[in-house]
CSV table of C-alpha atoms in Angstrom, one decimal:
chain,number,residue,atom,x,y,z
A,1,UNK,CA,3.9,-31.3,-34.4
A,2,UNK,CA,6.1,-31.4,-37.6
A,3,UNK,CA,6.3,-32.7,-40.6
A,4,UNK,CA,9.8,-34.0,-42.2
A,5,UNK,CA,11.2,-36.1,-45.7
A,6,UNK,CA,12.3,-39.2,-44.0
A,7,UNK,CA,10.8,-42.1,-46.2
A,8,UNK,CA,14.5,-42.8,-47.6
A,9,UNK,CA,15.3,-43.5,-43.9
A,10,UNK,CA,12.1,-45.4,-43.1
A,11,UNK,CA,11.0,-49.1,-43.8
A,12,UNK,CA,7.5,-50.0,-43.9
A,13,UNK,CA,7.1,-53.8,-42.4
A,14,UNK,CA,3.8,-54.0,-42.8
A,15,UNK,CA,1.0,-54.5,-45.7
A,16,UNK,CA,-1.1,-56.9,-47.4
A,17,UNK,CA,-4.1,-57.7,-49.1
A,18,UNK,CA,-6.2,-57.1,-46.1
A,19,UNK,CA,-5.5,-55.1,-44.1
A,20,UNK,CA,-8.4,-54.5,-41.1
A,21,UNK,CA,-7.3,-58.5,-40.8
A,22,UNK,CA,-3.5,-58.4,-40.8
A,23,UNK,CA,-2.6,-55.0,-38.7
A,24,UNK,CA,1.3,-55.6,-37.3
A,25,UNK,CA,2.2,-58.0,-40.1
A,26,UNK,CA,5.3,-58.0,-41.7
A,27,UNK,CA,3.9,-58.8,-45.3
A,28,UNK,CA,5.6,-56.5,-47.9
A,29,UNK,CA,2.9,-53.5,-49.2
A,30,UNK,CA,1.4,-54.2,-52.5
A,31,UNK,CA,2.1,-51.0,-54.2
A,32,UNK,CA,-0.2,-49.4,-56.8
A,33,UNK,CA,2.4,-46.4,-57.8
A,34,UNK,CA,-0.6,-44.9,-59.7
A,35,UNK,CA,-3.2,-44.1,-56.9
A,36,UNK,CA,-3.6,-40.9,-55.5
A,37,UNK,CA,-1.3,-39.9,-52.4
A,38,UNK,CA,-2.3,-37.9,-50.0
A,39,UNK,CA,-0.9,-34.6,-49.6
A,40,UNK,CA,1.6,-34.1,-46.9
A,41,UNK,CA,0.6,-30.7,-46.8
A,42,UNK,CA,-2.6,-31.5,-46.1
A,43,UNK,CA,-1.8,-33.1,-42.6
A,44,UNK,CA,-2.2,-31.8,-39.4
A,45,UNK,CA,-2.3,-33.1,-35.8
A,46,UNK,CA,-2.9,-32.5,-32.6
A,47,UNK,CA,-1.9,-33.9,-29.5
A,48,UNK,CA,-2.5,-35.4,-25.7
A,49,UNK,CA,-0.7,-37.1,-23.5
A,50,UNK,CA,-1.6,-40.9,-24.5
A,51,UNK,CA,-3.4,-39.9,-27.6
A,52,UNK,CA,-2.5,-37.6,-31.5
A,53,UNK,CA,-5.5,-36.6,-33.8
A,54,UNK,CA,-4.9,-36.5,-37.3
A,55,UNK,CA,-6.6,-34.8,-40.1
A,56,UNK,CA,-5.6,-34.5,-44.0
A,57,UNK,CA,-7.6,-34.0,-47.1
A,58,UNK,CA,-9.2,-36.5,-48.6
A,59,UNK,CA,-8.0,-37.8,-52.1
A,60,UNK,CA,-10.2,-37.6,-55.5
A,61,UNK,CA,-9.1,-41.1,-56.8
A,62,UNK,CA,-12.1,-43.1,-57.7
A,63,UNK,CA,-10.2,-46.2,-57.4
A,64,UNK,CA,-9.7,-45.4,-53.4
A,65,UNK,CA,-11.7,-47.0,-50.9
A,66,UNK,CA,-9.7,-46.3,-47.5
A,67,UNK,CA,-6.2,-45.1,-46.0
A,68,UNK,CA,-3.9,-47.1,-43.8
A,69,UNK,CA,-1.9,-45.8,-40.9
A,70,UNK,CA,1.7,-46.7,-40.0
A,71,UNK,CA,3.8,-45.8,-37.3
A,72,UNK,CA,6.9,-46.1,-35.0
A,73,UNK,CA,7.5,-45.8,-31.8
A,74,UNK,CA,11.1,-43.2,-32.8
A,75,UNK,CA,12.3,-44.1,-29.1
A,76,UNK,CA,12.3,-47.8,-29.8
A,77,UNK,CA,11.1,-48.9,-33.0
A,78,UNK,CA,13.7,-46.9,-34.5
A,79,UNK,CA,13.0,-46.9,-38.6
A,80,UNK,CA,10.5,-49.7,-38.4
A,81,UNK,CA,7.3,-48.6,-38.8
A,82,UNK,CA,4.2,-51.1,-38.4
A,83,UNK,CA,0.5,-51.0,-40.1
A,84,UNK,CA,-1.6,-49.6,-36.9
A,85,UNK,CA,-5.3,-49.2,-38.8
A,86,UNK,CA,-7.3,-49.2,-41.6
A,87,UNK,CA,-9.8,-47.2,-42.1
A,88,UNK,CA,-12.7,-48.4,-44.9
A,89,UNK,CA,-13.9,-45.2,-45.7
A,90,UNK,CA,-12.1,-42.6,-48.8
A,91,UNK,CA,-14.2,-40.0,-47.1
A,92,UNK,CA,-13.0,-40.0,-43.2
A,93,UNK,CA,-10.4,-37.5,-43.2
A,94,UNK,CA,-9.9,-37.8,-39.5
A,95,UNK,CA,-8.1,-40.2,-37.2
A,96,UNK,CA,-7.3,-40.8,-33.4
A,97,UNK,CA,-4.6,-43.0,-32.6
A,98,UNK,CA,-5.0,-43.7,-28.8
A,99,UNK,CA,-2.6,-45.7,-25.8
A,100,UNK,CA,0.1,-43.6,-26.6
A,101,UNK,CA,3.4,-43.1,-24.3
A,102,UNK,CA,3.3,-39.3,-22.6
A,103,UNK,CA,6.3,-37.3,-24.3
A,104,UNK,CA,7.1,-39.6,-27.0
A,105,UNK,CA,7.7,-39.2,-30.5
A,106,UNK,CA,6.2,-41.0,-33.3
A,107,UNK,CA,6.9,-41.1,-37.1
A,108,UNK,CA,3.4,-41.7,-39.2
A,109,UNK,CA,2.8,-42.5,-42.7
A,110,UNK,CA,-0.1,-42.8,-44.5
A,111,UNK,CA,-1.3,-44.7,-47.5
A,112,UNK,CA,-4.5,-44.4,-49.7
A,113,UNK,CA,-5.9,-48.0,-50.2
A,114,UNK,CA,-8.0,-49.4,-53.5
A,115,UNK,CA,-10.5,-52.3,-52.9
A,116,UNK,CA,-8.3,-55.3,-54.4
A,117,UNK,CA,-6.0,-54.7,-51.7
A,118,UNK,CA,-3.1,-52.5,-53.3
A,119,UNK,CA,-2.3,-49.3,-51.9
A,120,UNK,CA,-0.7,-46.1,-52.8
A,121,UNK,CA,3.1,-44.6,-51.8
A,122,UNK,CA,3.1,-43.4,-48.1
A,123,UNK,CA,3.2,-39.7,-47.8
A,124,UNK,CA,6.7,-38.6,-46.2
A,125,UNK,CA,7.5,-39.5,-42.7
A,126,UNK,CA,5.7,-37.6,-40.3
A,127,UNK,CA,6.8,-36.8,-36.8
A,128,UNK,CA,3.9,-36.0,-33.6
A,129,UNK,CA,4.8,-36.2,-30.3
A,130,UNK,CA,2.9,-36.7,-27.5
A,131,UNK,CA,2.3,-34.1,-24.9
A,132,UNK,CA,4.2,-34.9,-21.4
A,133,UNK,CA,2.4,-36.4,-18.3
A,134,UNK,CA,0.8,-33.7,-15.6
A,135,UNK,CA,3.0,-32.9,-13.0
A,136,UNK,CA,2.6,-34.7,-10.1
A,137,UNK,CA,1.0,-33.5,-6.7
A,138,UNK,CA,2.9,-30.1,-5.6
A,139,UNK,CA,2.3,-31.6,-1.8
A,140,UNK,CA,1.8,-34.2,0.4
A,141,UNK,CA,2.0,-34.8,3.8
A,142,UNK,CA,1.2,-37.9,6.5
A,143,UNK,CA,0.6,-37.4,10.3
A,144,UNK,CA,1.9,-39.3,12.8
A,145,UNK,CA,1.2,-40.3,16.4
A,146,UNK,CA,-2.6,-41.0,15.5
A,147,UNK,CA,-4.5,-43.9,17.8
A,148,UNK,CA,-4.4,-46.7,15.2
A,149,UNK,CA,-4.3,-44.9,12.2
A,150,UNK,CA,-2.3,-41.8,9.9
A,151,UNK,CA,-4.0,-39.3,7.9
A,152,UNK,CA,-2.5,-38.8,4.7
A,153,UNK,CA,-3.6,-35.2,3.5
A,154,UNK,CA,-2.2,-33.4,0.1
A,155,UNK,CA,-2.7,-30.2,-1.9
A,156,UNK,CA,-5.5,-30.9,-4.4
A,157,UNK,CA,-4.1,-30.8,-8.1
A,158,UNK,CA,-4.4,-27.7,-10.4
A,159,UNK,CA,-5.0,-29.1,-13.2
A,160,UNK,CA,-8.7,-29.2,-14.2
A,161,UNK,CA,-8.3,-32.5,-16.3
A,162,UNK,CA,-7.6,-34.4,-12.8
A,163,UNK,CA,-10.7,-36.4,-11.6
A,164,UNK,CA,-9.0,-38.8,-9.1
A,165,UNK,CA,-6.3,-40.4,-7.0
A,166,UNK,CA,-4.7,-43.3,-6.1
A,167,UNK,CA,-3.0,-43.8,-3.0
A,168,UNK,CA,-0.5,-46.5,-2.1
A,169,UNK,CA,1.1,-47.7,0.6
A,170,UNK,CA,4.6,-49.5,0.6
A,171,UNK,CA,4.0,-53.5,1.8
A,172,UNK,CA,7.4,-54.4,3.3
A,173,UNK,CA,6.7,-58.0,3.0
A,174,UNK,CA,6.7,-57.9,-0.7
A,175,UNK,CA,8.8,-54.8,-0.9
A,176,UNK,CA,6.3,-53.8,-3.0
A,177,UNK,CA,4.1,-50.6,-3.5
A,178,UNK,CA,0.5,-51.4,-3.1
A,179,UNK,CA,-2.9,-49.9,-3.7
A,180,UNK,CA,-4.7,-48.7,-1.1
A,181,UNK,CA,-7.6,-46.4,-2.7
A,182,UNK,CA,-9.1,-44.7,-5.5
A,183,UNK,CA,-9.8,-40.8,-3.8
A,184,UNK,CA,-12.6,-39.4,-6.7
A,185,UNK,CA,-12.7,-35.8,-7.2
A,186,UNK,CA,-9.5,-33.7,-7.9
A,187,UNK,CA,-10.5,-31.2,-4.8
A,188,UNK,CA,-10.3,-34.1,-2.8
A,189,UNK,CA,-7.3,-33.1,-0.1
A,190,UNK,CA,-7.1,-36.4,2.7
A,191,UNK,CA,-7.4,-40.0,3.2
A,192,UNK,CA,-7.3,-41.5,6.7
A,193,UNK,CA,-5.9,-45.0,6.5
A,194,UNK,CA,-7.3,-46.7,9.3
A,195,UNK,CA,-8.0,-50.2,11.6
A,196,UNK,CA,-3.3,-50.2,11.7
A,197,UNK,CA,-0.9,-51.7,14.2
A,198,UNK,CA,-0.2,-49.4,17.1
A,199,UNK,CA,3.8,-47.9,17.5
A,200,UNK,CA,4.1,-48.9,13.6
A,201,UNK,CA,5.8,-47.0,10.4
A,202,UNK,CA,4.2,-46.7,7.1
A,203,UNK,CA,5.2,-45.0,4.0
A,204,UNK,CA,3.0,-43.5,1.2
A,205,UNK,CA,2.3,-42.2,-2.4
A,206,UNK,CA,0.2,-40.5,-4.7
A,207,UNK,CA,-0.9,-40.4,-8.0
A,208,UNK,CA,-3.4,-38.1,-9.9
A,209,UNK,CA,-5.5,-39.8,-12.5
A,210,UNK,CA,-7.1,-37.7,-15.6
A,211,UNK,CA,-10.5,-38.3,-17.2
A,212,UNK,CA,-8.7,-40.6,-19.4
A,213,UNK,CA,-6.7,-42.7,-16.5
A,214,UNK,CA,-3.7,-41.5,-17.5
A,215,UNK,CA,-1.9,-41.5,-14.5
A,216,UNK,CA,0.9,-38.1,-13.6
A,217,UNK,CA,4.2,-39.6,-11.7
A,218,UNK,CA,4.1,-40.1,-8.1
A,219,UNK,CA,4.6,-38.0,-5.9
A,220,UNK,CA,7.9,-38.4,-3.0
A,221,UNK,CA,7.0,-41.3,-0.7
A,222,UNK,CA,6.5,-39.8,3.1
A,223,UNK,CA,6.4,-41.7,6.1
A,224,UNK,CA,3.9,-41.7,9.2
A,225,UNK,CA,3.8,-43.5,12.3
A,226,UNK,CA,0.9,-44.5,14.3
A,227,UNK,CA,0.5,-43.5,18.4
A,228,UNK,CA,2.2,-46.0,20.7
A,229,UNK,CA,0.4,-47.1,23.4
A,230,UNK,CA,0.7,-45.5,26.8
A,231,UNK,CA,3.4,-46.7,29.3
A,232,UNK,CA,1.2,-48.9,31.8
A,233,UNK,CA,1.7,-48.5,35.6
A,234,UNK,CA,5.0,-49.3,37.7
A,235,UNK,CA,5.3,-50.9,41.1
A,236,UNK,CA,1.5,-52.4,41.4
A,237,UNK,CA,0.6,-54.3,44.9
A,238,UNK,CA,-2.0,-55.8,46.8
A,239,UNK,CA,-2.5,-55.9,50.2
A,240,UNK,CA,-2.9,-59.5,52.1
A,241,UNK,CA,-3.6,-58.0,55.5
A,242,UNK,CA,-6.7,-56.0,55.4
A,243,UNK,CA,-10.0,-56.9,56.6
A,244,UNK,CA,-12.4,-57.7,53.9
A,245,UNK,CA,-10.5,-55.4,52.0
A,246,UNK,CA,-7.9,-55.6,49.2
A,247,UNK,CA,-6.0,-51.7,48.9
A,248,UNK,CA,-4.2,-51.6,45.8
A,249,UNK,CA,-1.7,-49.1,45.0
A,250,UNK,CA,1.0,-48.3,41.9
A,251,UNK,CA,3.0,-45.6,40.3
A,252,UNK,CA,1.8,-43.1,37.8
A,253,UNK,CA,2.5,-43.9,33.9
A,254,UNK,CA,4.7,-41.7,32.7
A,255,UNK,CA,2.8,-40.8,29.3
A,256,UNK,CA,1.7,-37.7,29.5
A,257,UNK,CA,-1.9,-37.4,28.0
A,258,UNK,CA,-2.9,-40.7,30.3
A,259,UNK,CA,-6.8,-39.5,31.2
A,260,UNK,CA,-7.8,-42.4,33.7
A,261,UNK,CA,-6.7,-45.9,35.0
A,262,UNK,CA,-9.0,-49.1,34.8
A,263,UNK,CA,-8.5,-52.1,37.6
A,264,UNK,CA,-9.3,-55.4,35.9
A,265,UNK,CA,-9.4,-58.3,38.6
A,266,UNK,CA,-9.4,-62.5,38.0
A,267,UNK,CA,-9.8,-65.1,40.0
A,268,UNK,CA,-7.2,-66.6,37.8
A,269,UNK,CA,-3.5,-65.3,37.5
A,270,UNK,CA,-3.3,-65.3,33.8
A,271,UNK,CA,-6.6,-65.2,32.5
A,272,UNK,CA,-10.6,-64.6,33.0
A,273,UNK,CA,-10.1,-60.4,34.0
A,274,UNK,CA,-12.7,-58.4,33.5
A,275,UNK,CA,-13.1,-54.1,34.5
A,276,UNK,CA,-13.8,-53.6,37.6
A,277,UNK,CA,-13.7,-49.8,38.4
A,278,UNK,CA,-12.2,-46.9,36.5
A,279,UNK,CA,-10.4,-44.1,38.0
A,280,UNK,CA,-9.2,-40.6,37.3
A,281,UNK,CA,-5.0,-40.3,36.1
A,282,UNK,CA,-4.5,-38.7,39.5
A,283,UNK,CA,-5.7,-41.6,41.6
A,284,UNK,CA,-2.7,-44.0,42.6
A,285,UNK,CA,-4.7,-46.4,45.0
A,286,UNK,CA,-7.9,-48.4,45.1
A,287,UNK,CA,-9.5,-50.6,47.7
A,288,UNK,CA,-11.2,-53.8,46.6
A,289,UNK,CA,-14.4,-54.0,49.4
A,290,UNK,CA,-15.1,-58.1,49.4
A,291,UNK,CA,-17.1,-59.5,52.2
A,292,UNK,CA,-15.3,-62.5,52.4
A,293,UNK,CA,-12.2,-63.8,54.4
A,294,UNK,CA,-9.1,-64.8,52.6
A,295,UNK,CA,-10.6,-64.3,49.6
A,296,UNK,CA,-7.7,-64.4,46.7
A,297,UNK,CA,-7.7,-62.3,43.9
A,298,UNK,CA,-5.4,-61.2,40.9
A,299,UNK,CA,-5.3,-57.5,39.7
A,300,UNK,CA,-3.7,-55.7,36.6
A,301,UNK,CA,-3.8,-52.2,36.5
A,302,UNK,CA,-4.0,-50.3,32.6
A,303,UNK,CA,-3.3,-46.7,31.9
A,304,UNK,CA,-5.8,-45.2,29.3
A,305,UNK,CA,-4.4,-42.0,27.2
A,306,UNK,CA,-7.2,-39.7,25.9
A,307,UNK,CA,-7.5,-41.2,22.3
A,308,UNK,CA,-8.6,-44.2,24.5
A,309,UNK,CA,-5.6,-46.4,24.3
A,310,UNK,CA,-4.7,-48.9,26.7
A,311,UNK,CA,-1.2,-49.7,27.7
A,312,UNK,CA,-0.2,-53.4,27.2
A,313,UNK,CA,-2.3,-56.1,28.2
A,314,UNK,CA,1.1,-58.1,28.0
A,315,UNK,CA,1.9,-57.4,31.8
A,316,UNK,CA,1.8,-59.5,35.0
A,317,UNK,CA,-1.0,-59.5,37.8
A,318,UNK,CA,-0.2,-58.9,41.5
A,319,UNK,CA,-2.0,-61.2,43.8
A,320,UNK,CA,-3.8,-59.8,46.9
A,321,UNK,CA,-5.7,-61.5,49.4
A,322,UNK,CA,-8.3,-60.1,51.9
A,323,UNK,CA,-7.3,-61.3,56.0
A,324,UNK,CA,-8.5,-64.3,56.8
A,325,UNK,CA,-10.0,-65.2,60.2
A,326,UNK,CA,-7.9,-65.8,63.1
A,327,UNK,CA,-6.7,-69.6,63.9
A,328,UNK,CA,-9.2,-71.0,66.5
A,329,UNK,CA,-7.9,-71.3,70.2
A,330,UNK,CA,-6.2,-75.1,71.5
A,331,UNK,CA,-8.5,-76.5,74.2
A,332,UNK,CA,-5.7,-78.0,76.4
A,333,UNK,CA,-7.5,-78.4,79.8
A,334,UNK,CA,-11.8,-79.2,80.3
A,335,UNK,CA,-12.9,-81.0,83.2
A,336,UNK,CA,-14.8,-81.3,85.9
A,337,UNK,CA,-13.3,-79.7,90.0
A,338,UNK,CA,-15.4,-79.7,92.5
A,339,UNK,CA,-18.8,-77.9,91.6
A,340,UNK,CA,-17.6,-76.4,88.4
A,341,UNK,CA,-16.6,-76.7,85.3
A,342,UNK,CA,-12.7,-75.1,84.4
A,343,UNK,CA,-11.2,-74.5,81.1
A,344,UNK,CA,-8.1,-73.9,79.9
A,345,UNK,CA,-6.8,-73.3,76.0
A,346,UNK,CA,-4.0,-71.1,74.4
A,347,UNK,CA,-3.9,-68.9,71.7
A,348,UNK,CA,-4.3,-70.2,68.0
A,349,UNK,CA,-1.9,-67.2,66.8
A,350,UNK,CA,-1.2,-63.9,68.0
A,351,UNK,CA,-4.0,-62.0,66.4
A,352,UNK,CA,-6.5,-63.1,69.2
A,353,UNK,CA,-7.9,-59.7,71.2
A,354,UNK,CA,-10.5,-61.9,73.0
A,355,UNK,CA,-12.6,-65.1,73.1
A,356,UNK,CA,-16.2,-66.5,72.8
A,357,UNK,CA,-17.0,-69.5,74.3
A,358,UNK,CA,-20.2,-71.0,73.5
A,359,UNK,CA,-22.0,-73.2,76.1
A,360,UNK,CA,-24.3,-76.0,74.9
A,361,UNK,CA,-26.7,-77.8,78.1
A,362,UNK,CA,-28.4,-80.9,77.1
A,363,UNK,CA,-32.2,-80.7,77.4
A,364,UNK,CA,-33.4,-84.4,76.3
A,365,UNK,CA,-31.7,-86.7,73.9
A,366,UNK,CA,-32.4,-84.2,70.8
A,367,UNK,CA,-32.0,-80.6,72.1
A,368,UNK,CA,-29.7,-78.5,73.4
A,369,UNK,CA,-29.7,-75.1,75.0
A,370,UNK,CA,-27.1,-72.9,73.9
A,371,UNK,CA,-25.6,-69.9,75.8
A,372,UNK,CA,-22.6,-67.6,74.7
A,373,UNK,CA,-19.9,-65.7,76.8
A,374,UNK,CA,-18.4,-63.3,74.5
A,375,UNK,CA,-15.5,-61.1,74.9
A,376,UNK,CA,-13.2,-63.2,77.3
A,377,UNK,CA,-10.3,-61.5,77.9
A,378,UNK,CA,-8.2,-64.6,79.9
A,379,UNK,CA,-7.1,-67.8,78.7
A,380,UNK,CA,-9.4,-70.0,81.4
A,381,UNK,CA,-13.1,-69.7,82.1
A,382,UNK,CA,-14.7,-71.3,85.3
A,383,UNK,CA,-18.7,-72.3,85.1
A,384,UNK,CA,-20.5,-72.3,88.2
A,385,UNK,CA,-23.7,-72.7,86.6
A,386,UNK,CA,-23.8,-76.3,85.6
A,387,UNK,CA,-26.0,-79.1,87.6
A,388,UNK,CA,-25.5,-82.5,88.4
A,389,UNK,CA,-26.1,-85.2,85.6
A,390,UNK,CA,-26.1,-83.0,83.0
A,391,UNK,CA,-24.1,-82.7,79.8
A,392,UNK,CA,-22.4,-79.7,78.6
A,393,UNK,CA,-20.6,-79.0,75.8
A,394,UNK,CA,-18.0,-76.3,75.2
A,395,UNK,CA,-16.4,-75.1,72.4
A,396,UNK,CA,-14.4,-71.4,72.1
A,397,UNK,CA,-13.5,-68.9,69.7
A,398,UNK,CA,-11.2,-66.1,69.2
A,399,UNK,CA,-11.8,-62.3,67.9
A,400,UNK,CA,-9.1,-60.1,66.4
A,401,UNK,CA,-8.7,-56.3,66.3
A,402,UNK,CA,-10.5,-56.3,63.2
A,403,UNK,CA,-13.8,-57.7,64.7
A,404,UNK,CA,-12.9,-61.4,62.6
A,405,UNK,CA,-14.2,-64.4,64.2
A,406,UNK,CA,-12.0,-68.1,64.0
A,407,UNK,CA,-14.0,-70.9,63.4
A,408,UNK,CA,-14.9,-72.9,67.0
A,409,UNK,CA,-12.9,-75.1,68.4
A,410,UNK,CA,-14.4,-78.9,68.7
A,411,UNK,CA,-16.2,-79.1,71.7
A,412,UNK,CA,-15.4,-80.4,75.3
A,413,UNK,CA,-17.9,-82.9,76.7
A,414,UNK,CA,-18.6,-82.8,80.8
A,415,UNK,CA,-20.7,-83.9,83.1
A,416,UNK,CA,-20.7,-82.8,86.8
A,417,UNK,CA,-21.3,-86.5,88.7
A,418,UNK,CA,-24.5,-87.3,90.6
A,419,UNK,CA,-23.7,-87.2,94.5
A,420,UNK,CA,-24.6,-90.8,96.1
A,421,UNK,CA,-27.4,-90.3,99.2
A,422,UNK,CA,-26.5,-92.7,102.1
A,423,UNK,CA,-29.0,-94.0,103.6
């Protein structure tokens, strides 16, 4: 705070009749040279950082009803100074003038005011400055490789006048910083900005707010990057040859804190998976028990890191397939020689171990019995059994290693022929 003799330097721009009504004009003052002044001694200030107090001693004039303040911004107003308030009262001594800029210099004068709207001669220029902003936050840091998020943690501000913070973050679409949340209480120390992007950069700042708002500067911008996802699994297949069985195998991922591996199977190739077992990071295979025959299935395999991320679900399925039956046997010889019936078929492929044949002997004109041979180890079967007149029907099947079954083959009609008696 000082005082200095600069009204031969200074222009007052403002003034008029009323004053509470015309604050900023440019009207010239309507000077009264004989009302009291108030003395520049008298004056004192004191200021903040958006805000000087004023006190002075009140005048004795019984002709003054009220002072009026001028001022000027010294940084940019230069020697114009503009009517900021009036104040209706001779016996306020005392004045705030508020919304200041921190460290900035202002030139006041002040003028006693009489009811018809004159006023006195200013008192000499005098020059207040406002106190500079706090300094910023000493520290701040932001942690990367977080699942999904970055925790943005700083050293709470020393200054007792702090209350809160506002932290921003940098939008790169608008190139713009951006707020991201008011933090109450200056021991507050960490904000985890959450619900981000996996593998993705963000910058951030932060600003300490008094009791008053008024804001210190920002602190350095520092950067964070969220966790990536895990690498997923290399070389997945599915078997197509196992009995009621698909065995899936793949390599390891080769992100180190990968806890487990989940097995998501579809009917479909590119959609419709759900889980369908989880296992530990040092299994590599899994078989799929399905009690079906050539059932077809599509697998993807995901690697799960301990903060419970899941490598890419942008990652193609491997089809398996369980082993289907064995082709059924060709019947390419059933008829009728001598007493017995004789047939002859060849292999449907070359998974066949051994045959069924399955023998069906007409009762009456609705039933049948039926009779099985299992486990034929030759391509041609003789019946002995079969009587005169009678119609059987034969049909065959083949067995692999695996114990699978081929569906039957369509069955061979015979009838052994009724012997004529001569009479």
């Amino acid at each position: 705070m000082q005082t200095t003799s600069l009204a031969a330097l200074i222009l007052l721009s403002s003034g008029c009749s009323n004053l509470n009504n015309n604050l900023g004009t440019a009207n010239e003052p309507n000077i009264d040279e004989t009302l009291e002044v108030i003395s520049d001694a008298s004056i004192k200030s004191l200021s903040d950082i958006t805000s000087i107090a004023f006190e002075w001693k009140s005048v004795n004039d019984h002709r003054v009803t009220g002072y009026n303040f001028y001022r000027a911004n010294m940084h940019k107003d230069g020697r114009r100074l503009k009517l900021i308030d009036s104040i209706n009262n001779k016996y306020s001594t005392h004045y705030v003038d508020k919304n200041l800029e921190p460290n900035t210099k202002y030139v006041y004068q002040i003028s006693s005011k009489a009811s018809d709207g004159k006023e006195s001669k200013t008192t000499n220029a005098y020059i207040a400055q406002t106190a500079p902003r706090i300094a910023p936050v000493s520290f701040m840091q932001a942690l990367s490789d977080l699942p999904n998020r970055i925790k943005v943690i700083w050293r709470p501000h020393e200054d007792k006048s702090i209350a809160y913070y506002v932290l921003e973050r940098f939008n790169t679409s608008v190139n713009n910083w951006e707020k991201l949340s008011k933090i109450e209480g200056r021991l507050e120390s960490e904000y985890i900005d959450d619900g981000l992007d996996n593998n993705e950069s963000f910058r951030y700042r932060i600003k300490a707010f008094t009791y008053n708002d008024v804001a210190t500067v920002a602190t350095e911008a520092v950067s964070a990057k969220t966790k990536p996802l895990p690498k997923g699994v290399t070389d997945l297949t599915a078997s197509n040859d196992k009995p009621k069985s698909i065995n899936l195998t793949w390599t390891a991922s080769k992100t180190e804190d990968v806890i487990k591996y989940e097995i998501e199977r579809s009917n479909l190739k590119t959609f419709g998976f759900t889980k369908l077992k989880e296992v530990n990071n040092e299994t590599l295979a899994y078989t799929d028990a399905i009690d079906q025959d050539g059932a077809v299935y599509f697998y993807k395999v995901f690697a799960v890191d301990k903060d419970n991320l899941r490598s890419s679900v942008n990652t193609d399925s491997v089809k398996g397939v369980t082993l289907n039956k064995p082709a059924k046997p060709n019947i390419t010889l059933a008829q009728i020689q001598g007493s017995k019936a004789i047939l002859n078929w060849t292999s449907g492929d070359h998974r066949a171990m051994s045959y069924n044949i399955y023998k069906r002997t007409k009762i009456n004109f609705f039933t049948y019995k039926t009779e099985s041979f299992k486990d034929i180890k030759e391509l041609r079967y003789e019946d002995n059994n079969i009587i005169s007149g009678v119609e059987y029907k034969y049909s065959i099947q083949a067995n692999d290693e695996y114990g699978l079954i081929s569906e039957r083959t369509d069955e061979a009609a015979l009838i052994l022929p009724q012997t004529k008696i001569l009479k």
